[in-house]
Coordinates of C-alpha atoms and ligand atoms in Angstrom, one line a residue:
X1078 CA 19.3 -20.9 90.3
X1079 CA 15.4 -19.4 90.9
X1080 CA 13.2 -21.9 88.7
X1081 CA 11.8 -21.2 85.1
X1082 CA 9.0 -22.1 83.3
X1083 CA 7.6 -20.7 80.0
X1084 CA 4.1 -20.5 78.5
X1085 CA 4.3 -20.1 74.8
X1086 CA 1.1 -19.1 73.1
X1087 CA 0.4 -21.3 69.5
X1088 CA -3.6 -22.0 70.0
X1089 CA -4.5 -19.3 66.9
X1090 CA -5.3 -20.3 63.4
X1091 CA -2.5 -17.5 61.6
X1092 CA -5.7 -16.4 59.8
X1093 CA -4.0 -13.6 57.8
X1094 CA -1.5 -16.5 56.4
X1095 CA -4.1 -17.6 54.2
X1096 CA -3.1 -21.1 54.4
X1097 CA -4.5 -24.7 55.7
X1098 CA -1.5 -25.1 57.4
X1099 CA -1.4 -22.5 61.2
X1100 CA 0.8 -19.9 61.7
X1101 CA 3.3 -21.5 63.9
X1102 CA 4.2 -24.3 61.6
X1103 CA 5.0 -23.0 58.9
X1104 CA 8.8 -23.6 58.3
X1105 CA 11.2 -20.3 58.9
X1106 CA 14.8 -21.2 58.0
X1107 CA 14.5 -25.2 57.8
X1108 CA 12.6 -25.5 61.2
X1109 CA 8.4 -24.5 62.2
X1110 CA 8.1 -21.3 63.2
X1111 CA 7.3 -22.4 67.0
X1112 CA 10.5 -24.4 67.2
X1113 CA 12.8 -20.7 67.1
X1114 CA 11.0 -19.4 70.5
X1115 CA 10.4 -22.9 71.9
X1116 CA 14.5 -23.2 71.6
X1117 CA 14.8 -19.5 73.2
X1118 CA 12.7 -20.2 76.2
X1119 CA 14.8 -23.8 76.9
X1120 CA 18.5 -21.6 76.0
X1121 CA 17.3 -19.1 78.9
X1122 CA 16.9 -22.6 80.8
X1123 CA 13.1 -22.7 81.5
X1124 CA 12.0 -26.1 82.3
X1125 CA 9.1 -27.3 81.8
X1126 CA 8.0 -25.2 78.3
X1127 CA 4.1 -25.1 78.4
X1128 CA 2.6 -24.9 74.7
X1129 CA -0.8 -23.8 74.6
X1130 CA -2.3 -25.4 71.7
X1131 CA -5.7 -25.6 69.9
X1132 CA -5.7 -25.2 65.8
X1133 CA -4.1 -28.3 64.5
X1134 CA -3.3 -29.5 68.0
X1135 CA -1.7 -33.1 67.0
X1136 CA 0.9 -31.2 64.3
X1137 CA 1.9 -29.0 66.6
X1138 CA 2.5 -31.8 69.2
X1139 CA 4.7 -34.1 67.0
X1140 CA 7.1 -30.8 66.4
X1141 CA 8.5 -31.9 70.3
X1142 CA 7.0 -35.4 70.1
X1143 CA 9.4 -37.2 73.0
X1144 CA 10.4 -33.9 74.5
X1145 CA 10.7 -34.2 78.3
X1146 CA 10.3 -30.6 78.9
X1147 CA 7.5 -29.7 76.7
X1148 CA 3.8 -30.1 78.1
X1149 CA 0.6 -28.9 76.2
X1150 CA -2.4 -27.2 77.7
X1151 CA -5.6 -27.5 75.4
X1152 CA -7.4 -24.1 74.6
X1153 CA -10.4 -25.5 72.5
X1154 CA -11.5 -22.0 71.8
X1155 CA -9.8 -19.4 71.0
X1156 CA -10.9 -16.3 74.0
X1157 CA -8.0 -14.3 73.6
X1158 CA -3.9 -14.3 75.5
X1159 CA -5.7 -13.9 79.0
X1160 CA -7.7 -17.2 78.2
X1161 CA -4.8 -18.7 76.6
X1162 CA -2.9 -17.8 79.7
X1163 CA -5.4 -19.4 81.8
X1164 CA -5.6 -22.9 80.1
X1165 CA -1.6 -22.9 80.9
X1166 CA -2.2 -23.1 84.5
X1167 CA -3.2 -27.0 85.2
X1168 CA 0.2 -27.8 83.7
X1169 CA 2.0 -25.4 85.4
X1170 CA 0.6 -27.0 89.0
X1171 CA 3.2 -26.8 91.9
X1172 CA 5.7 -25.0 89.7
X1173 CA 6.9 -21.8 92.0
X1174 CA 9.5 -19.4 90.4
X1175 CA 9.2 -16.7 87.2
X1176 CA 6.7 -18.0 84.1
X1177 CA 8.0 -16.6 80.9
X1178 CA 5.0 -15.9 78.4
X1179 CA 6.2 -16.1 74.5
X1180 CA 4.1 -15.9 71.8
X1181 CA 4.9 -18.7 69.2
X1182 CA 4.7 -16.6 66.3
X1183 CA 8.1 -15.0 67.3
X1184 CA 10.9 -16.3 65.2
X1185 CA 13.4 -13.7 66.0
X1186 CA 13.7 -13.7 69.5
X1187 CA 16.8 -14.4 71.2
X1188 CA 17.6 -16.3 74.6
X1189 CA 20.2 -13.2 75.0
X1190 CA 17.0 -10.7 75.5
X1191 CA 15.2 -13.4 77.6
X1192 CA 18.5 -13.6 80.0
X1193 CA 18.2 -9.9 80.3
X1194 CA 14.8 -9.6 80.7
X1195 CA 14.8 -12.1 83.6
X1196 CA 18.2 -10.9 85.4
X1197 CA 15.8 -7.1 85.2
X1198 CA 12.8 -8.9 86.8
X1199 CA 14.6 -10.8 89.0
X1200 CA 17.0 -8.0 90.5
X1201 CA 13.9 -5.5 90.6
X1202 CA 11.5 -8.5 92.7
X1203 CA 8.7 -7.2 89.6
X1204 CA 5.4 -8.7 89.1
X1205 CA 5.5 -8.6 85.7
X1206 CA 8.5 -7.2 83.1
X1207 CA 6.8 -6.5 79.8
X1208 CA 9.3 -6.7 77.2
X1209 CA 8.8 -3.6 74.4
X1210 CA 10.3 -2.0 71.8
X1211 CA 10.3 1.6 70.3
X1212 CA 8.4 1.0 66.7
X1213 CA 8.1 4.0 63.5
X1214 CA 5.3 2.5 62.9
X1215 CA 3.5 1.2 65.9
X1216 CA -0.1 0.1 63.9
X1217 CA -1.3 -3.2 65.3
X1218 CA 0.4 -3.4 68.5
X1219 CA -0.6 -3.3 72.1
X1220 CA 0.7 0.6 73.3
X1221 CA 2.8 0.7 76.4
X1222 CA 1.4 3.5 78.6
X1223 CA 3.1 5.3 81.1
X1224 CA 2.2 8.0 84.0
X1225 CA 3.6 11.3 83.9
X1226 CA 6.5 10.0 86.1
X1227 CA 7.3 7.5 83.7
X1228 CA 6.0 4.6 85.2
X1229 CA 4.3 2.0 82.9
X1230 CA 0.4 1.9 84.2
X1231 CA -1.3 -0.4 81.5
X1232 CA -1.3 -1.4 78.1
X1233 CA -4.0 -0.3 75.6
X1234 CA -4.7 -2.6 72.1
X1235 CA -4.8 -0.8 68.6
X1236 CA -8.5 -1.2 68.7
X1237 CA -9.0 0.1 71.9
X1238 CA -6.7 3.1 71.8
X1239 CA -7.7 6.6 72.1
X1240 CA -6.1 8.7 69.2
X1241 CA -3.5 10.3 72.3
X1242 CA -2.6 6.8 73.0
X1243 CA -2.1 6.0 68.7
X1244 CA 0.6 8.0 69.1
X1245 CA 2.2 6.3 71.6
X1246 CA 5.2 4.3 70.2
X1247 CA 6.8 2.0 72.6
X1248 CA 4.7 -1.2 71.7
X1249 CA 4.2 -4.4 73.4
X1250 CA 6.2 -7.5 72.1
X1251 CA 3.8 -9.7 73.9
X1252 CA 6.9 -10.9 75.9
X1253 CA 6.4 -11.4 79.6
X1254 CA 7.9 -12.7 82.8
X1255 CA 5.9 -12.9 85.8
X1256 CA 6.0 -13.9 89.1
X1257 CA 4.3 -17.7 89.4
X1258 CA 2.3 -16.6 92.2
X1259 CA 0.8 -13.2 91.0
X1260 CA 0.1 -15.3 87.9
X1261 CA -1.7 -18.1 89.5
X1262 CA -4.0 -15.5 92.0
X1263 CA -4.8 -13.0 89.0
X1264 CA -4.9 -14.5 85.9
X1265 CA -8.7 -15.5 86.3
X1266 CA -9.4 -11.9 87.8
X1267 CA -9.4 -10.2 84.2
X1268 CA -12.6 -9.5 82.2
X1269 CA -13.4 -9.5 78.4
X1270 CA -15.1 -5.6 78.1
X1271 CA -13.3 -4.5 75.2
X1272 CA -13.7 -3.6 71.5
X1273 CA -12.7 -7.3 70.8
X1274 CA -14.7 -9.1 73.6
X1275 CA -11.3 -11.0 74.5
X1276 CA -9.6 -11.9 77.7
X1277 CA -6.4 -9.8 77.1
X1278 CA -3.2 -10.7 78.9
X1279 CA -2.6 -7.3 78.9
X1280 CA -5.0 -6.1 81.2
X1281 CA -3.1 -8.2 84.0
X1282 CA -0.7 -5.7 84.5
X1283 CA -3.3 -2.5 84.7
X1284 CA -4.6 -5.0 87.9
X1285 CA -0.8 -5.3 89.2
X1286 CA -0.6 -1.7 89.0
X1287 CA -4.1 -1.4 90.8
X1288 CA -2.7 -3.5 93.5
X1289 CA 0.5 -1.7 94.0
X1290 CA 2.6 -4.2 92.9
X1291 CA 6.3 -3.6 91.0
X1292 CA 5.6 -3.5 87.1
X1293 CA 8.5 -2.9 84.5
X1294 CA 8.9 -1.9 80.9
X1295 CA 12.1 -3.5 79.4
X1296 CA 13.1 -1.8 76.2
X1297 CA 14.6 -4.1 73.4
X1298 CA 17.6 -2.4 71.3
X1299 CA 17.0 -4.1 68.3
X1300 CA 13.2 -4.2 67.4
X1301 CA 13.3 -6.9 65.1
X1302 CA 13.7 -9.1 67.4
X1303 CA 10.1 -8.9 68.1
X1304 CA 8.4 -8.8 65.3
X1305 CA 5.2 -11.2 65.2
X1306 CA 4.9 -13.0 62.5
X1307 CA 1.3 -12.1 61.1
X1308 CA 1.5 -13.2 57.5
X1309 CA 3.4 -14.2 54.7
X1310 CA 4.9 -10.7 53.8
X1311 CA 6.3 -10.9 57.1
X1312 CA 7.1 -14.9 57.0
X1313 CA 9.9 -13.9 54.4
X1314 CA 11.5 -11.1 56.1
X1315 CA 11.7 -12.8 59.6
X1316 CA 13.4 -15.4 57.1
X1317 CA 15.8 -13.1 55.5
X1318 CA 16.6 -12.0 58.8
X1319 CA 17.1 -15.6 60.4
X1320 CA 19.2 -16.6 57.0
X1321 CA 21.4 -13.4 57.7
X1322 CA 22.1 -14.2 61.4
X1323 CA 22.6 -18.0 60.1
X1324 CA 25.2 -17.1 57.3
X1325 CA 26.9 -14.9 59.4
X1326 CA 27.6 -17.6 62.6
X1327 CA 29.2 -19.6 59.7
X1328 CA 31.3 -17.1 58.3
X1329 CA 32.0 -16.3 62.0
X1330 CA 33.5 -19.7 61.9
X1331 CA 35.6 -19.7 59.3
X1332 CA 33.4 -20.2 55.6
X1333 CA 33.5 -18.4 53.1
X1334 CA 29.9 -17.5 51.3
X1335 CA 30.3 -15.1 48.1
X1336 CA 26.9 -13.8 48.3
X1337 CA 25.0 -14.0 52.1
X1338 CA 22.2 -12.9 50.4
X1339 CA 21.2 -15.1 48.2
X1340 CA 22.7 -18.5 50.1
X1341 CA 19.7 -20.4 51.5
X1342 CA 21.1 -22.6 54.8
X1343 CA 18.8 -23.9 57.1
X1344 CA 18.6 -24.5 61.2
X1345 CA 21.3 -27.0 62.2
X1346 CA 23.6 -27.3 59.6
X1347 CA 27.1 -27.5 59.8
X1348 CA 30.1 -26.5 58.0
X1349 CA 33.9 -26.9 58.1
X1350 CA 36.5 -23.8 57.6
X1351 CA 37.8 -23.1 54.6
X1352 CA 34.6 -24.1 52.6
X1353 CA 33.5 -22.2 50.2
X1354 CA 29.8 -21.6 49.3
X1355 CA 28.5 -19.8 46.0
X1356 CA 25.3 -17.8 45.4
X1357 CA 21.9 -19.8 45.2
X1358 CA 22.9 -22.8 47.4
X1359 CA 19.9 -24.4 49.4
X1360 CA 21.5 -26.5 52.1
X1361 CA 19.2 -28.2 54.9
X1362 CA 18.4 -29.2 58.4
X1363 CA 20.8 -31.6 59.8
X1364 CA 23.6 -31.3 56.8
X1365 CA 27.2 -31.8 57.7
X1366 CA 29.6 -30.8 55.2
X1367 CA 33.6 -30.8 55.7
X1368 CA 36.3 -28.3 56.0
X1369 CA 38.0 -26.8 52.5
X1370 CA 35.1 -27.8 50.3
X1371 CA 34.1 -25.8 47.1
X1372 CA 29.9 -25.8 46.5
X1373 CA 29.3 -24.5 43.5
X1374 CA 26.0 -22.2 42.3
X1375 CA 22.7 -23.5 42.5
X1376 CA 23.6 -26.7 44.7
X1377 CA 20.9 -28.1 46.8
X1378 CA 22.0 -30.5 49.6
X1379 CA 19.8 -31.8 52.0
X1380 CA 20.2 -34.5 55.3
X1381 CA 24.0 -35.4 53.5
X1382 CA 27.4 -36.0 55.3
X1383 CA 30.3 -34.6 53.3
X1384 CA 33.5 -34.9 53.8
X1385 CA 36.5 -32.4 53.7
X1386 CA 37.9 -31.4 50.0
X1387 CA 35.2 -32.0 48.6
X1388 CA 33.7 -30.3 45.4
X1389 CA 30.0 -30.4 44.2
X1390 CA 29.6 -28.3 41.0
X1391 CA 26.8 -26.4 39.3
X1392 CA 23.5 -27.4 39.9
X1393 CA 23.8 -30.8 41.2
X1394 CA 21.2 -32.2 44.0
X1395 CA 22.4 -34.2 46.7
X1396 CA 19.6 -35.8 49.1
X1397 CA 20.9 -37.9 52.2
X1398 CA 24.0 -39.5 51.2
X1399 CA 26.9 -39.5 52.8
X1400 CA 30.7 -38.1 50.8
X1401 CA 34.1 -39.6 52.1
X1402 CA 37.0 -36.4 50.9
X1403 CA 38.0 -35.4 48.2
X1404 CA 34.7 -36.4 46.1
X1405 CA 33.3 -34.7 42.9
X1406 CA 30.2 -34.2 42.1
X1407 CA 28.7 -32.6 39.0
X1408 CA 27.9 -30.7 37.6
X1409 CA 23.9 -31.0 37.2
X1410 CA 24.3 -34.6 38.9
X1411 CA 21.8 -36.5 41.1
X1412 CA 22.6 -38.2 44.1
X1413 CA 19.2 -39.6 45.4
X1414 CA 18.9 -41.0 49.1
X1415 CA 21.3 -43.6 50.5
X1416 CA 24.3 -42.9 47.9
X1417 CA 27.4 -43.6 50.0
X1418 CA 31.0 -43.0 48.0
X1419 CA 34.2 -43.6 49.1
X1420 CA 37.2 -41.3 49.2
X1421 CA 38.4 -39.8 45.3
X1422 CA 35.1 -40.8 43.6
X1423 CA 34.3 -39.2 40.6
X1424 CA 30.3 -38.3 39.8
X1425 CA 30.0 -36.5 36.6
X1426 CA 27.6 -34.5 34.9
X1427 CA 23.9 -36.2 34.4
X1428 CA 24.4 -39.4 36.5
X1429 CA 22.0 -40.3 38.8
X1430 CA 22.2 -42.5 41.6
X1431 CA 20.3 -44.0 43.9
X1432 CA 20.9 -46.5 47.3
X1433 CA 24.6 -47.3 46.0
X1434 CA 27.9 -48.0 47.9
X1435 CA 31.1 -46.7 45.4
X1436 CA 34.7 -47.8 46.6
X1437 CA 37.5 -45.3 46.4
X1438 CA 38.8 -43.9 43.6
X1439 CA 35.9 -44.8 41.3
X1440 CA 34.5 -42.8 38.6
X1441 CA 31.2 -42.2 36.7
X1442 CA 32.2 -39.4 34.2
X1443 CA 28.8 -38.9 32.4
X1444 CA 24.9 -39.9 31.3
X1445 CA 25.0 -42.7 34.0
X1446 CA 22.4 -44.7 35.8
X1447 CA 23.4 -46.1 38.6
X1448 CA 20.9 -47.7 41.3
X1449 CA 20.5 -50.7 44.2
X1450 CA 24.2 -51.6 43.2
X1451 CA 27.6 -52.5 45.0
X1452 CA 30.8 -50.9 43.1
X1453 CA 34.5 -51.8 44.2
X1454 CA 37.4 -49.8 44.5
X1455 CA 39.3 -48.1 41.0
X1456 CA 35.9 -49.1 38.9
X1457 CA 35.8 -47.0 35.6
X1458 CA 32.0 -46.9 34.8
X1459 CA 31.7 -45.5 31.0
X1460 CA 29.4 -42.7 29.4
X1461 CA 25.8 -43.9 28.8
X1462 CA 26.1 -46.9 31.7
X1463 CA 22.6 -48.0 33.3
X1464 CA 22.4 -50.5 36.0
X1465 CA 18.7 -52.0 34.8
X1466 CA 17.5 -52.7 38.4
X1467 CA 13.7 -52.6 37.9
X1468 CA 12.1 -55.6 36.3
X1469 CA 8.7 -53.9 37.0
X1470 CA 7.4 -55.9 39.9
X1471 CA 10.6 -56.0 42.0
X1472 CA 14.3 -53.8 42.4
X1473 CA 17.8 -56.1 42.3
X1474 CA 20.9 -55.5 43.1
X1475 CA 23.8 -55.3 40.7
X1476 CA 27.2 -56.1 41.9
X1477 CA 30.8 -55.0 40.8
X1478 CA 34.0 -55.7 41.8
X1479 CA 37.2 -53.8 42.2
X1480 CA 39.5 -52.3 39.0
X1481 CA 36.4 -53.1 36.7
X1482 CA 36.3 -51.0 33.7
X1483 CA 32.6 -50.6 32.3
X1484 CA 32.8 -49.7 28.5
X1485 CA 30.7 -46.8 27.3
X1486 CA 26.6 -47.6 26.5
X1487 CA 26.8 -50.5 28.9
X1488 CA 23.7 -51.9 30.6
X1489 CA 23.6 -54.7 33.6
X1490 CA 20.5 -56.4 33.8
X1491 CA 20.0 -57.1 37.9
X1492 CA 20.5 -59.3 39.2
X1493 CA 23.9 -59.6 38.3
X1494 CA 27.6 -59.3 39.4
X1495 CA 31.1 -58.5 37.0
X1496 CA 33.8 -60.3 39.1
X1497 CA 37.3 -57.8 39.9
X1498 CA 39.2 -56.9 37.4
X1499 CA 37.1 -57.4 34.6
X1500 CA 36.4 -55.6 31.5
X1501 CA 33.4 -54.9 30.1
X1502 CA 33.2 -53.7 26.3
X1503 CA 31.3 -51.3 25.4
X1504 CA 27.7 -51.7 24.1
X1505 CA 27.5 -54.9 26.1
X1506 CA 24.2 -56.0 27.5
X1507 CA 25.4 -57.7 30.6
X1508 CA 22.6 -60.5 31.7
X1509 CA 24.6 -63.3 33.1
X1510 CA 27.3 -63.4 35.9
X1511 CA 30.7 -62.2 34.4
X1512 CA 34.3 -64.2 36.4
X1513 CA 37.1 -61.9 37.6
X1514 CA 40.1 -60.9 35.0
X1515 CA 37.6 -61.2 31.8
X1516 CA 36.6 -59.7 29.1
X1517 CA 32.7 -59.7 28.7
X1518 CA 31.4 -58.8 25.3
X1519 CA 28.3 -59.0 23.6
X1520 CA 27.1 -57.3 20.0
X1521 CA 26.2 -58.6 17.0
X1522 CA 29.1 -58.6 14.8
X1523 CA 29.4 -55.3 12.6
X1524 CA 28.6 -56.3 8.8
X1525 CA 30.3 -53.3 5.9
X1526 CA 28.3 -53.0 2.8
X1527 CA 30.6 -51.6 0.3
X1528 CA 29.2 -49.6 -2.2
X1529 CA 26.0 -49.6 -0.9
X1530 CA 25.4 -45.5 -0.9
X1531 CA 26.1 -45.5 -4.6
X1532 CA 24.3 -48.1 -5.3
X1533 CA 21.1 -46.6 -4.0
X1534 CA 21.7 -43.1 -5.3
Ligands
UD1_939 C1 -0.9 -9.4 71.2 C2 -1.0 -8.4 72.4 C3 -0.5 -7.0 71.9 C4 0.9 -7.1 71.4 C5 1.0 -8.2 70.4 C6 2.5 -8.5 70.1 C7 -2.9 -9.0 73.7 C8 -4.3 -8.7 74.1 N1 -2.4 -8.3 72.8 O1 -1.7 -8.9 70.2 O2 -0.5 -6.1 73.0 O3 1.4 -5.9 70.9 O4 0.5 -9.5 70.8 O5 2.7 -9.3 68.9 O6 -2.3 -9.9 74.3 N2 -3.3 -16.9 71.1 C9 -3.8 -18.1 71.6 N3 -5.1 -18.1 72.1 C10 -5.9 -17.0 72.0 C11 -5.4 -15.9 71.4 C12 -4.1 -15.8 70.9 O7 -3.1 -19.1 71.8 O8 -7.1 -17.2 72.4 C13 -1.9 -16.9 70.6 C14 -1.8 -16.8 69.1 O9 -1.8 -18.0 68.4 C15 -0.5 -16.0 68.9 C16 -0.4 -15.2 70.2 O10 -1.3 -15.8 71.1 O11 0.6 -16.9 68.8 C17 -0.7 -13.8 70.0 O12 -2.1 -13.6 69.6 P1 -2.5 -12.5 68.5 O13 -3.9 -12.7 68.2 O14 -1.5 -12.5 67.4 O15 -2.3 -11.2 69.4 P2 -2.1 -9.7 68.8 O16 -3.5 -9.2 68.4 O17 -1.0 -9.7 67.9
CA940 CA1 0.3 -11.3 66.7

């Protein structure tokens, strides 16, 4: 196989974003907006990826922090994608093969169009392949110009197009590949004399033409694909587009989602057959949820591990726990990080939990509590149940054992542990260590008045 590198431009601020954050970081479907072509340009198996960086430099960095294939070439200012180009080229030394030129602000690209792009270059020995597309409305982009024959002779920018060459409407995608060694000899050859006073990439292949070398215009079919992300009008509609291609892979699969539309999953999630997934769902990066599982509306899962059968209802919010089968959840439940529950459990609506470990077949019906504590096997933990783990200086653990049954309006006062089989009665304010097989009550003993209405009245 011929070798592959790729130069993905990210040095820019994203000015029209409006935001302190630049363009390419700013999440698209769970992930930055870099990562998408960054993943495209290693899937069309380009090693090493060079990201030119500038704006933000260190952010954009600890995206790929540990990445063996990623290098980054500093562009301290900002001379336009010739210059950009340019500052590539120290971390590109000794590489000899094609050099793939991205932009980072293209979410929707596809290794598939980079494959065929390369395959074209390669079988036609070019000096540069131009990737385009045919655009209604080509306003902003680079124009693709062609000779009466047909063949492409240079590109023009919006600002410095004649009204002939507005019209034009096959537009650059800023996509290149180019021949290493063309690159490396020309690259510094190009000028800035233009309406914007920057080094254009563009102009490079004008100067292959000049020197009679092979240059090719690759039409894309599907011009989304291409679309440069420029602000945040656009941020959501690349994202509506990524959800789409998302939801449908996973439907592809085998899940069933009522309404693709309005079903929020990120990047890297995945998801069993035969689970089904209801309208307004948010599920996250690195998610894995089970075969035959029902997710009700308005669920919002993130960095969880669910297992098959099970069923979160209505608005409940699950954040990195992990779900044996054949768990409930919900609805309007809280499972805050490092909840782990065992096959059967029960979590009704309005508990909360946080850091626990719940054996199988236990159950918190309702209004629960329940934090930094160790639960057996067949516990019953009543309605109105709070595990008191905060003293105010310092968190403890509360411990119960298997076939427990907590009474309703309960609280355990950590540190402390209800041995197996034990009973709790309701309205008991657990504070000391209670044996297994007891009964553990505390109240103060129920007085009746009688009479004592009338008498006031
Ligand atoms: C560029 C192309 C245009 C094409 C369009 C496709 C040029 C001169 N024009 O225009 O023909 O239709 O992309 O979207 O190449 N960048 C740097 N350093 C710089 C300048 C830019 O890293 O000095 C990066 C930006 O961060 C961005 C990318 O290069 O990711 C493209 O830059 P941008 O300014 O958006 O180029 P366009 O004007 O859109
Ligand atoms: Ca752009």
């Amino acid at each position: 196989m011929e070798s592959l590198a790729s130069v993905v431009l990210a040095a820019g601020k994203g000015t029209r974003m409006k935001s302190g954050l630049i363009k390419v970081l700013h999440p698209v479907a769970g992930v930055p907006m870099i990562a998408w072509p960054v993943a495209a340009a290693r899937d069309a198996g380009s090693d090493p990826v060079v990201l030119v960086i500038g704006h933000q430099a260190n952010a954009v960095q600890a995206v790929f922090r540990g990445a063996p294939d990623i290098r980054c070439a500093m562009q301290e200012e900002q001379l336009g994608t010739g210059h950009a180009v340019a500052c590539a080229l120290e971390a590109l030394n000794g590489f000899r093969g094609t050099v793939l030129i991205l932009c980072g602000d293209t979410p929707l690209l596809r290794s598939e169009t980079l494959k065929t792009m390369l395959s074209f270059h390669r079988d036609n020995k070019a000096a540069i392949t131009v990737l385009t597309a045919l655009m209604d409305d080509p306003y902003g982009y680079g124009r693709i110009v062609r000779d009466p024959s047909g063949r492409v002779i240079r590109i023009v920018e919006q600002k410095d197009a004649d009204p002939e060459e507005q019209e034009i409407r096959e537009i650059n995608s800023g996509i290149y590949c180019m021949d290493s060694d063309f690159l490396f000899a020309n690259i510094r050859g190009i000028g800035n004399d233009n309406a914007q006073g920057e080094y254009y990439l563009t102009d490079l292949l004008a100067l292959a033409v000049r020197k009679g070398l092979p240059c090719l215009a690759l039409a894309t079919a599907d011009a989304d694909e291409i679309m440069g992300i420029n602000d945040r009008v656009q941020l959501a509609e690349a994202a509506r587009i990524l959800r789409r291609r998302i939801n449908q892979g996973h439907m592809l699969n085998g899940v069933t989602i009522i309404d693709p539309d309005a079903t929020y999953i990120d990047h890297g999630v995945t998801i069993g057959t035969d689970t089904v997934i209801h309208p307004g769902c948010q599920i996250g990066t690195g998610t894995v949820i089970g075969s035959g599982c029902e997710i009700e509306q308005g669920v919002s899962i993130s960095g969880c591990r669910i297992g098959d059968d099970c069923h979160i209802k209505a608005a409940s919010v699950l954040e990195d726990s992990e779900l044996s089968e054949d768990v409930a959840i919900g609805p309007m439940a809280h499972l805050r990080p490092g909840t782990l529950l065992g096959s059967h459990v029960k979590i009704g609506n309005f508990v909360e939990t946080k850091k626990i470990v719940m054996g199988e077949g236990s159950k918190a019906s309702h209004l629960t509590y329940l934090g930094d504590a160790e639960i057996g096997r067949n516990v019953n933990i009543g309605c109105g149940t709070i595990t008191c783990n905060y003293d105010g200086v310092k968190k403890h653990r509360t411990v119960i054992g298997d076939d427990v049954f907590i009474g309703s309006d309960v609280q355990l006062v950590a540190p402390v542990s209800v041995g197996r089989n034990s009973l709790v009665a309701a309205g008991t304010t657990v504070t000391t260590d209670v044996p297994p097989d007891s009964l553990a009550i505390s109240r103060v003993p129920q007085i009746n008045k009688e009479g004592w209405r009338l008498k006031k009245k």
